[in-house]
CSV table of C-alpha atoms and ligand atoms in Angstrom, one decimal:
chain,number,residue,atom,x,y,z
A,2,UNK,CA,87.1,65.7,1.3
A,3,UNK,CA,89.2,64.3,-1.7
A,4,UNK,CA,87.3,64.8,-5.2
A,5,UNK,CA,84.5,62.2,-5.7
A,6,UNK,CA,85.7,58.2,-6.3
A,7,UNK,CA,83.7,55.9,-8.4
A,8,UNK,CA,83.0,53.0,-6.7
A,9,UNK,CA,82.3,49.7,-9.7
A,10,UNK,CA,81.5,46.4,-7.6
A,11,UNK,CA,82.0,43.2,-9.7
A,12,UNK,CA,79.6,40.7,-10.7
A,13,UNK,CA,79.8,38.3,-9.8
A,14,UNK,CA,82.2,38.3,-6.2
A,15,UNK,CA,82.4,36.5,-3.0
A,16,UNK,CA,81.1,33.8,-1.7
A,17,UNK,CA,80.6,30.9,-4.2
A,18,UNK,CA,77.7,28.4,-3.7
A,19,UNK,CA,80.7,25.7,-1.9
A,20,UNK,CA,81.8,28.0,0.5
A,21,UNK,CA,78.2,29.4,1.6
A,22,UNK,CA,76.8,25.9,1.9
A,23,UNK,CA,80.1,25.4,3.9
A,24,UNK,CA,79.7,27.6,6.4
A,25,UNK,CA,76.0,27.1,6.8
A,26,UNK,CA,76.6,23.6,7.8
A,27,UNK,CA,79.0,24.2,10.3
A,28,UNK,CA,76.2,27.3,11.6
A,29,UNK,CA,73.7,24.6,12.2
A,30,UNK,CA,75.9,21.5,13.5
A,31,UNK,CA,76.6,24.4,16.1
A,32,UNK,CA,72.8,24.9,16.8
A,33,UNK,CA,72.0,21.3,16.8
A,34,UNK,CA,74.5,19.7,18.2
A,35,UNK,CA,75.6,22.8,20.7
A,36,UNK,CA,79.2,23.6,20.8
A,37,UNK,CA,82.1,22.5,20.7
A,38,UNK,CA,81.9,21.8,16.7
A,39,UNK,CA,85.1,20.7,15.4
A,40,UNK,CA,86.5,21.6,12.1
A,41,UNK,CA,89.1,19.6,10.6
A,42,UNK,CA,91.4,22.8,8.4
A,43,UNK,CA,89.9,26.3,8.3
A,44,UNK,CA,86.2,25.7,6.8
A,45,UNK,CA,87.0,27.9,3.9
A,46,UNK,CA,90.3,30.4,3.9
A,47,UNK,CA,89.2,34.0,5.4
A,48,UNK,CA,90.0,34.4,8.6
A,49,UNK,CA,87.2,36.9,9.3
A,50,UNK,CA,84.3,33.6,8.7
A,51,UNK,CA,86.9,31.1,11.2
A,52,UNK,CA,86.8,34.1,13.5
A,53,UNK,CA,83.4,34.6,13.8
A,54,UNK,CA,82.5,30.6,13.6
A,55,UNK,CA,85.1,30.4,16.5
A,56,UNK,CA,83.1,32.8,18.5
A,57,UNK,CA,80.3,30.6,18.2
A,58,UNK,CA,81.8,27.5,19.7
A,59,UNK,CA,83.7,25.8,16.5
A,60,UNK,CA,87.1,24.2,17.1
A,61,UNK,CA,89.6,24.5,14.5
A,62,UNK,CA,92.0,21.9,14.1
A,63,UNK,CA,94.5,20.9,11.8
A,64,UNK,CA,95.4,17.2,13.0
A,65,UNK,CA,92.7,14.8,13.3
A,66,UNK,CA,93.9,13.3,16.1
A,67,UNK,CA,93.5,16.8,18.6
A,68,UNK,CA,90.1,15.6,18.2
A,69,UNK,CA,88.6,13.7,21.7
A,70,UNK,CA,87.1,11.0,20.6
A,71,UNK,CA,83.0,11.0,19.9
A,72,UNK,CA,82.9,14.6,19.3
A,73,UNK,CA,81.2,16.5,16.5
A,74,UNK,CA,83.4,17.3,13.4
A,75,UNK,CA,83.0,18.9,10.2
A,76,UNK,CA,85.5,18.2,7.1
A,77,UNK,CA,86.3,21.6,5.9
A,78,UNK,CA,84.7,22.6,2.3
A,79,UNK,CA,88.5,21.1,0.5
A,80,UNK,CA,87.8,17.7,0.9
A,81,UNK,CA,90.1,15.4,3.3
A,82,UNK,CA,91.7,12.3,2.6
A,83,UNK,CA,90.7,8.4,3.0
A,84,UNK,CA,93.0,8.1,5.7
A,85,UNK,CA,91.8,11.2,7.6
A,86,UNK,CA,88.1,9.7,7.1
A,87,UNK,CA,89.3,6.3,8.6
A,88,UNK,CA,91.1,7.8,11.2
A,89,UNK,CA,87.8,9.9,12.3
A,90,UNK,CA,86.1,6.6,12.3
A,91,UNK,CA,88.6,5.1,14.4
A,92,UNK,CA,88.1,7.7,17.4
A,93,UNK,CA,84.2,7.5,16.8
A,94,UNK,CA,83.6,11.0,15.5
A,95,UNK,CA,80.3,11.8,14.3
A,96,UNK,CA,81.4,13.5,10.8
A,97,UNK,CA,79.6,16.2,9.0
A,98,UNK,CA,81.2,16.5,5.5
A,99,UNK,CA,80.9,20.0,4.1
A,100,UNK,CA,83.7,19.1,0.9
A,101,UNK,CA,82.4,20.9,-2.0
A,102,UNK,CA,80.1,18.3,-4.1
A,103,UNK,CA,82.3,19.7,-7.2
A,104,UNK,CA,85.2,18.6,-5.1
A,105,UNK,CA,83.8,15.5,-4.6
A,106,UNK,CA,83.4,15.7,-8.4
A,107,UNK,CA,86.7,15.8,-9.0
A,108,UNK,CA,87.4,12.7,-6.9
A,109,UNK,CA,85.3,10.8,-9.0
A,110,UNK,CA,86.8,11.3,-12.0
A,111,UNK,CA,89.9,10.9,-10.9
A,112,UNK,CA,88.7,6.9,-9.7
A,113,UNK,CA,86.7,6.5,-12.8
A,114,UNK,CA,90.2,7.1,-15.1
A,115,UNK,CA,92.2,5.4,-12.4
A,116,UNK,CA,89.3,2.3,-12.4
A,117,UNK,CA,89.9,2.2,-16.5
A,118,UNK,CA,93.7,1.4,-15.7
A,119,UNK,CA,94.6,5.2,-16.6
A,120,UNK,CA,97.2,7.2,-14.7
A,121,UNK,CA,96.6,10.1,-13.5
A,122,UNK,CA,97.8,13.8,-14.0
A,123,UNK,CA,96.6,16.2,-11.6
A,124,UNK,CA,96.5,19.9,-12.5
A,125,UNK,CA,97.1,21.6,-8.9
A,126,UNK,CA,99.1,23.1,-6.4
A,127,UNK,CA,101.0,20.7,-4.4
A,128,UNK,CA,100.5,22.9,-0.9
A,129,UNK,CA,96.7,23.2,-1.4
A,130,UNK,CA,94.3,21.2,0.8
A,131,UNK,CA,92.1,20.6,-1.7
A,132,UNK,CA,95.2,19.1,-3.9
A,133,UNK,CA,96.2,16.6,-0.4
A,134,UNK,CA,92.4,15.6,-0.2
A,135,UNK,CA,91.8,14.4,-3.8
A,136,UNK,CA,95.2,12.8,-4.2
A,137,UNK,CA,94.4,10.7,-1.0
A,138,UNK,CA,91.0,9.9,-2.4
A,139,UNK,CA,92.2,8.3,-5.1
A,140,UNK,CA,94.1,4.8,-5.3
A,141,UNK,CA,96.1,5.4,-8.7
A,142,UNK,CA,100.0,6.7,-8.6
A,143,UNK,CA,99.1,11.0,-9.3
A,144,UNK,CA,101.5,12.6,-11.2
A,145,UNK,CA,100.5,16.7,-9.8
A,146,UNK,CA,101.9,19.4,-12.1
A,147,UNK,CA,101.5,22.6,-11.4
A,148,UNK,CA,103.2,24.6,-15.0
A,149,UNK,CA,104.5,23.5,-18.5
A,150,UNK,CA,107.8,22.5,-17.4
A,151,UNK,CA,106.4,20.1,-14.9
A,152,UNK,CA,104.2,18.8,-17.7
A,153,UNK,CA,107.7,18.6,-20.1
A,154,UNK,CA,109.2,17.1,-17.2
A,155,UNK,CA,107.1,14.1,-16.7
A,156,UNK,CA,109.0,10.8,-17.2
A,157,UNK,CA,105.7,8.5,-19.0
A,158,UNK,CA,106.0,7.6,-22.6
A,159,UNK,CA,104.4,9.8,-25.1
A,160,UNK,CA,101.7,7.0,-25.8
A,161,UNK,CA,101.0,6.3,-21.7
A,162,UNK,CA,97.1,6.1,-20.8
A,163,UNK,CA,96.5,9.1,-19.1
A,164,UNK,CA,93.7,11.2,-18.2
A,165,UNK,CA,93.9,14.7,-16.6
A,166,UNK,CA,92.0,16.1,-13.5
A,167,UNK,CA,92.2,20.2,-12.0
A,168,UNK,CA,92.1,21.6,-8.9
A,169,UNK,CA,88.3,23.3,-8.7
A,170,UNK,CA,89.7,26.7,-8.1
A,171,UNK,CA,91.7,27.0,-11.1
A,172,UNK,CA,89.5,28.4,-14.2
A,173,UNK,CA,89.4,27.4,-17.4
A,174,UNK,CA,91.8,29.7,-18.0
A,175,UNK,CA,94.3,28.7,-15.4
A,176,UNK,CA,94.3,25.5,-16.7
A,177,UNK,CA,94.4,25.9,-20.4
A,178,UNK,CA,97.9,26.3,-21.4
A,179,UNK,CA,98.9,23.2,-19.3
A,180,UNK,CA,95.7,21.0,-21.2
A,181,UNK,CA,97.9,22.2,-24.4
A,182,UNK,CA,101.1,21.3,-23.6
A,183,UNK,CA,99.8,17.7,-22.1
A,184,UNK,CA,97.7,17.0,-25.7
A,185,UNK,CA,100.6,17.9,-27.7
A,186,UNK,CA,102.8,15.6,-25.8
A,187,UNK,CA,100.8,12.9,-24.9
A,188,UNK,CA,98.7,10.7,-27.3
A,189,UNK,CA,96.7,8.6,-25.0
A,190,UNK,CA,95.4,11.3,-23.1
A,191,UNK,CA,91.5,12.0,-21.9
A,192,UNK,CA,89.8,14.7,-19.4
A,193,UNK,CA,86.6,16.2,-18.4
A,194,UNK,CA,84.8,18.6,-20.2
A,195,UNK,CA,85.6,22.0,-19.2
A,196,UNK,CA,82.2,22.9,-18.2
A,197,UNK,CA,83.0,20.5,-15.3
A,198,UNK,CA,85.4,23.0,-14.1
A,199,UNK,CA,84.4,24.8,-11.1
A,200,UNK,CA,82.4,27.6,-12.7
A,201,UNK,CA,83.3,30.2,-9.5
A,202,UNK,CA,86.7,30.9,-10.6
A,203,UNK,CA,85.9,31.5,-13.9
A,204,UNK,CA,83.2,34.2,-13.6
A,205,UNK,CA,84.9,35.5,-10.6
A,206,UNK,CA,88.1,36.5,-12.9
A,207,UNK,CA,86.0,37.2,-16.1
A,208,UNK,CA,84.6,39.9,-14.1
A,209,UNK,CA,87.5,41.3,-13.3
A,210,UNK,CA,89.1,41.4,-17.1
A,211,UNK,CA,86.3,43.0,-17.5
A,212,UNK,CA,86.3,45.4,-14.9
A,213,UNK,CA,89.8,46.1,-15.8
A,214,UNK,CA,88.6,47.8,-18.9
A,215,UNK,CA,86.6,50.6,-16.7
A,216,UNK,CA,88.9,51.4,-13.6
A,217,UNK,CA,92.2,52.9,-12.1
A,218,UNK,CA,92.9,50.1,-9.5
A,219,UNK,CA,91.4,47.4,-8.5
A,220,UNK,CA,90.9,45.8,-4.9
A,221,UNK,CA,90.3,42.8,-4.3
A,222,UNK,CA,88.9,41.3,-1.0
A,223,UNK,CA,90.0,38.4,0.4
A,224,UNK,CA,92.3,36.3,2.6
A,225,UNK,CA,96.5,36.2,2.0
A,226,UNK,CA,95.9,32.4,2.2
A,227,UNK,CA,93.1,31.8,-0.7
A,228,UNK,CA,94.7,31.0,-3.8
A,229,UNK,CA,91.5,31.9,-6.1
A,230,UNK,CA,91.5,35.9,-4.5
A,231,UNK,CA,95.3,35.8,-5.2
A,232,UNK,CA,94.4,35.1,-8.8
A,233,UNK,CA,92.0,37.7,-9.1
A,234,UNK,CA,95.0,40.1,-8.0
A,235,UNK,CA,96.9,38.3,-10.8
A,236,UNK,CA,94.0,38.7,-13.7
A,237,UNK,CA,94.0,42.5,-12.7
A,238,UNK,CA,97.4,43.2,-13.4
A,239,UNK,CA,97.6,40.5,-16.2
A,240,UNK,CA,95.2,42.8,-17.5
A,241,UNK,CA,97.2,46.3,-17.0
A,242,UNK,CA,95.6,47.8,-13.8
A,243,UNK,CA,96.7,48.1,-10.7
A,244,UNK,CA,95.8,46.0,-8.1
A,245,UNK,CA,95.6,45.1,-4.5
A,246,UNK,CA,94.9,42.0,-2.0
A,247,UNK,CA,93.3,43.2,0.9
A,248,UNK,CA,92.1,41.1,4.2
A,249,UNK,CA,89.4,44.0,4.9
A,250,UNK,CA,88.7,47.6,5.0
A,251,UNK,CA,91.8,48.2,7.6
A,252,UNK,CA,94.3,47.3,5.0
A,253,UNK,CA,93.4,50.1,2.3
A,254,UNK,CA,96.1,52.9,2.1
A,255,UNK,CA,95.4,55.8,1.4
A,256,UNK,CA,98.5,56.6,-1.1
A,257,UNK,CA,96.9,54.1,-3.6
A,258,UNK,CA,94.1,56.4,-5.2
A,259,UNK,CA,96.3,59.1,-5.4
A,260,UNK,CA,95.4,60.3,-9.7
A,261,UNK,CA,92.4,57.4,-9.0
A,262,UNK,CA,88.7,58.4,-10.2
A,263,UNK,CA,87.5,54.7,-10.6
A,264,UNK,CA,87.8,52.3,-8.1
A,265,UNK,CA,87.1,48.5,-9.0
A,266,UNK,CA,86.1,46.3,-6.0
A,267,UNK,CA,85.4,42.4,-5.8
A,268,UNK,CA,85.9,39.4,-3.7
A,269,UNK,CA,87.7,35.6,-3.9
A,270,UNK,CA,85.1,33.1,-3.5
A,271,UNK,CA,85.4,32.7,0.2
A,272,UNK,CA,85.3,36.4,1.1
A,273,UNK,CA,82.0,37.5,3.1
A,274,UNK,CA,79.6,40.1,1.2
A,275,UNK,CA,80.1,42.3,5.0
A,276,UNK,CA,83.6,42.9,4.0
A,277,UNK,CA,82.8,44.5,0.7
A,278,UNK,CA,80.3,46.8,2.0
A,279,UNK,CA,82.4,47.5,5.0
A,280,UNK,CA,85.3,48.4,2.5
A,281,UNK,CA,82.7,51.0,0.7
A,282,UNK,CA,81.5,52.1,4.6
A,283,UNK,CA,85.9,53.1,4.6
A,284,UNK,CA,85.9,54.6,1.4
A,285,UNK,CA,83.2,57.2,1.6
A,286,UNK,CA,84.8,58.5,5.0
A,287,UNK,CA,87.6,59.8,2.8
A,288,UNK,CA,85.9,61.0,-0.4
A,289,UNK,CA,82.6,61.6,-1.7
A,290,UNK,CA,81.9,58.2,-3.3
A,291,UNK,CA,78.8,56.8,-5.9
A,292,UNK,CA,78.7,53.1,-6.1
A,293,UNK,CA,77.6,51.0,-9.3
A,294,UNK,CA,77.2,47.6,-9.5
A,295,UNK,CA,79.1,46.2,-12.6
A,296,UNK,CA,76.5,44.1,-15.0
A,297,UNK,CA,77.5,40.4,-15.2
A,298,UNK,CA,76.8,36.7,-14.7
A,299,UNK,CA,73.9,35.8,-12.1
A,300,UNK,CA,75.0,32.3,-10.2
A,301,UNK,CA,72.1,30.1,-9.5
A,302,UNK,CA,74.0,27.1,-8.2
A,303,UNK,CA,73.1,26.1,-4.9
A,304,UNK,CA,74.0,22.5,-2.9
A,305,UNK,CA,72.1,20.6,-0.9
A,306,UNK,CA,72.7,20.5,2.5
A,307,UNK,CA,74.0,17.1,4.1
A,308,UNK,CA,71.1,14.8,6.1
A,309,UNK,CA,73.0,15.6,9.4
A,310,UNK,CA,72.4,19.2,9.3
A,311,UNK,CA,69.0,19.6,6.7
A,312,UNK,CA,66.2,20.8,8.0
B,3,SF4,S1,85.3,27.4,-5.6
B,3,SF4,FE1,84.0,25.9,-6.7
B,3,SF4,S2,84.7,24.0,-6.0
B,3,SF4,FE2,85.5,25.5,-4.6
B,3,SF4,S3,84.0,25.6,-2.9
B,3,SF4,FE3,83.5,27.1,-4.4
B,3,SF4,S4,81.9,26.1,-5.8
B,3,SF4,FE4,83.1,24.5,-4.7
């Protein structure tokens, strides 16, 4: 056995209240409907939760139109277009929509500024889902900009009525830079209030910074393809440790603790709790390890469930 590891879990990690309601809808569209469930795009992005809904009897898809006509369907927890909702009412599909309600938040602003003859500026990532959905929920001309040379690169005159919407993933922090730069450059220029932001991201990479202060390395649990766990990689090294994206247990290396005596763990918002305790279960087979959970925010947000699946 190596010398003992300390073992500091963050606080909050994992699942956010989006993704669990998420993946409970699709759970009980499978009971009551039976299987197949479609899903139109990966309910939420870990490949470990598609996995184990696909054992169950979901369908993944990423084209509406693989979908047979009439069948059950679920809109991932991202949010999908107008034309992918028309579409599924064009082949009769019974839809379940599992978009985040603070997605769907987000699409309402960005009508209500567009409604008020604003143009729009959309804080995202251009090959996000969530970015595809609300720019095809909203009938303004989007202007997406993703750093400060986008927002220096915009062609709108400096007084242009504007207003600014974010991709829910981003934190307050993400975005903040990118808010300057468009307020010192535009004059005309409105947005929500921050606290509108998804609050997920934010704790999820407070916890970290803070975390950072107290460990060697950090690991962070979560899938290659979900953008908020690889800025929780990010945040750890912004904030001088080292730090590591890993799928599950099977991905830790060994060389990495070599000189470690502290080990900080967490997980992106779509990351299953069974995946941090599993990555504990692989740690204590090669040292003697003591486990502390790290004292931090307590998320109380919960959804409500949509009539097709409630109770
Ligand atoms: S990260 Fe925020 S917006 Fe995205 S699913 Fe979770 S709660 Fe909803």
């Amino acid at each position: 056995m190596e010398p003992k590891l300390r073992v500091v879990l963050a606080t909050p990690r994992g699942f956010c209240a989006g993704v669990a309601r998420a993946v409970e809808i699709v759970e009980r569209a499978l009971e009551r409907y039976r299987p197949p469930v479609y899903v139109y795009h990966e309910i939420v992005h870990n490949r470990h939760v598609i996995e184990s809904l696909r054992a169950k009897g979901a369908i993944f898809v990423e084209r509406i139109e693989e979908i047979p006509p009439l069948s059950v369907t679920v809109f991932s927890a991202h949010g999908v277009t107008r034309q992918v909702e028309e579409k599924a009412q064009a082949l009769g599909l019974t839809t379940i929509d599992a978009t985040c309600p603070l997605v769907h938040k987000v699409h309402n602003q960005g009508r209500h500024y567009a409604a008020r003859g604003r143009s729009i500026v959309y804080i995202g990532e251009s090959d996000h889902q969530e970015v595809k959905g609300t720019i095809g929920q909203i009938d303004a001309p989007i202007h997406l900009v993703e750093t400060i040379a986008d927002v220096i690169a915009l062609r709108l005159p400096a007084d242009a009525p504007l207003a600014y919407i974010t991709q829910t993933t981003l934190s307050v922090d993400d975005t903040r830079a990118i808010i300057g730069a468009l307020t010192k450059r535009f004059t005309d220029i409105v947005g929500p209030d921050t606290d509108d932001i998804c609050y997920a991201a934010q704790n999820r990479q407070s916890a970290v910074r803070e975390m950072a202060r107290i460990v060697d390395l950090i690991l962070v649990v979560g899938g290659r393809n979900s953008h908020n766990s690889n800025r929780l990689v990010a945040v750890a090294r912004e904030s001088g440790r080292r730090a590591y994206l890993i799928a599950d247990c099977n991905e830790i290396d060994q060389a990495w603790f070599e000189n470690v005596k502290v080990v900080g763990l967490t997980a992106g918002a779509s990351a299953p709790e069974v995946l941090v305790q599993n990555v504990i279960a692989a740690l204590s087979c090669h040292a003697e390890i003591e486990v502390a959970e790290m004292a931090g925010l307590t998320e109380t947000m919960t959804f409500r469930l949509p009539a097709a699946v409630s109770p």
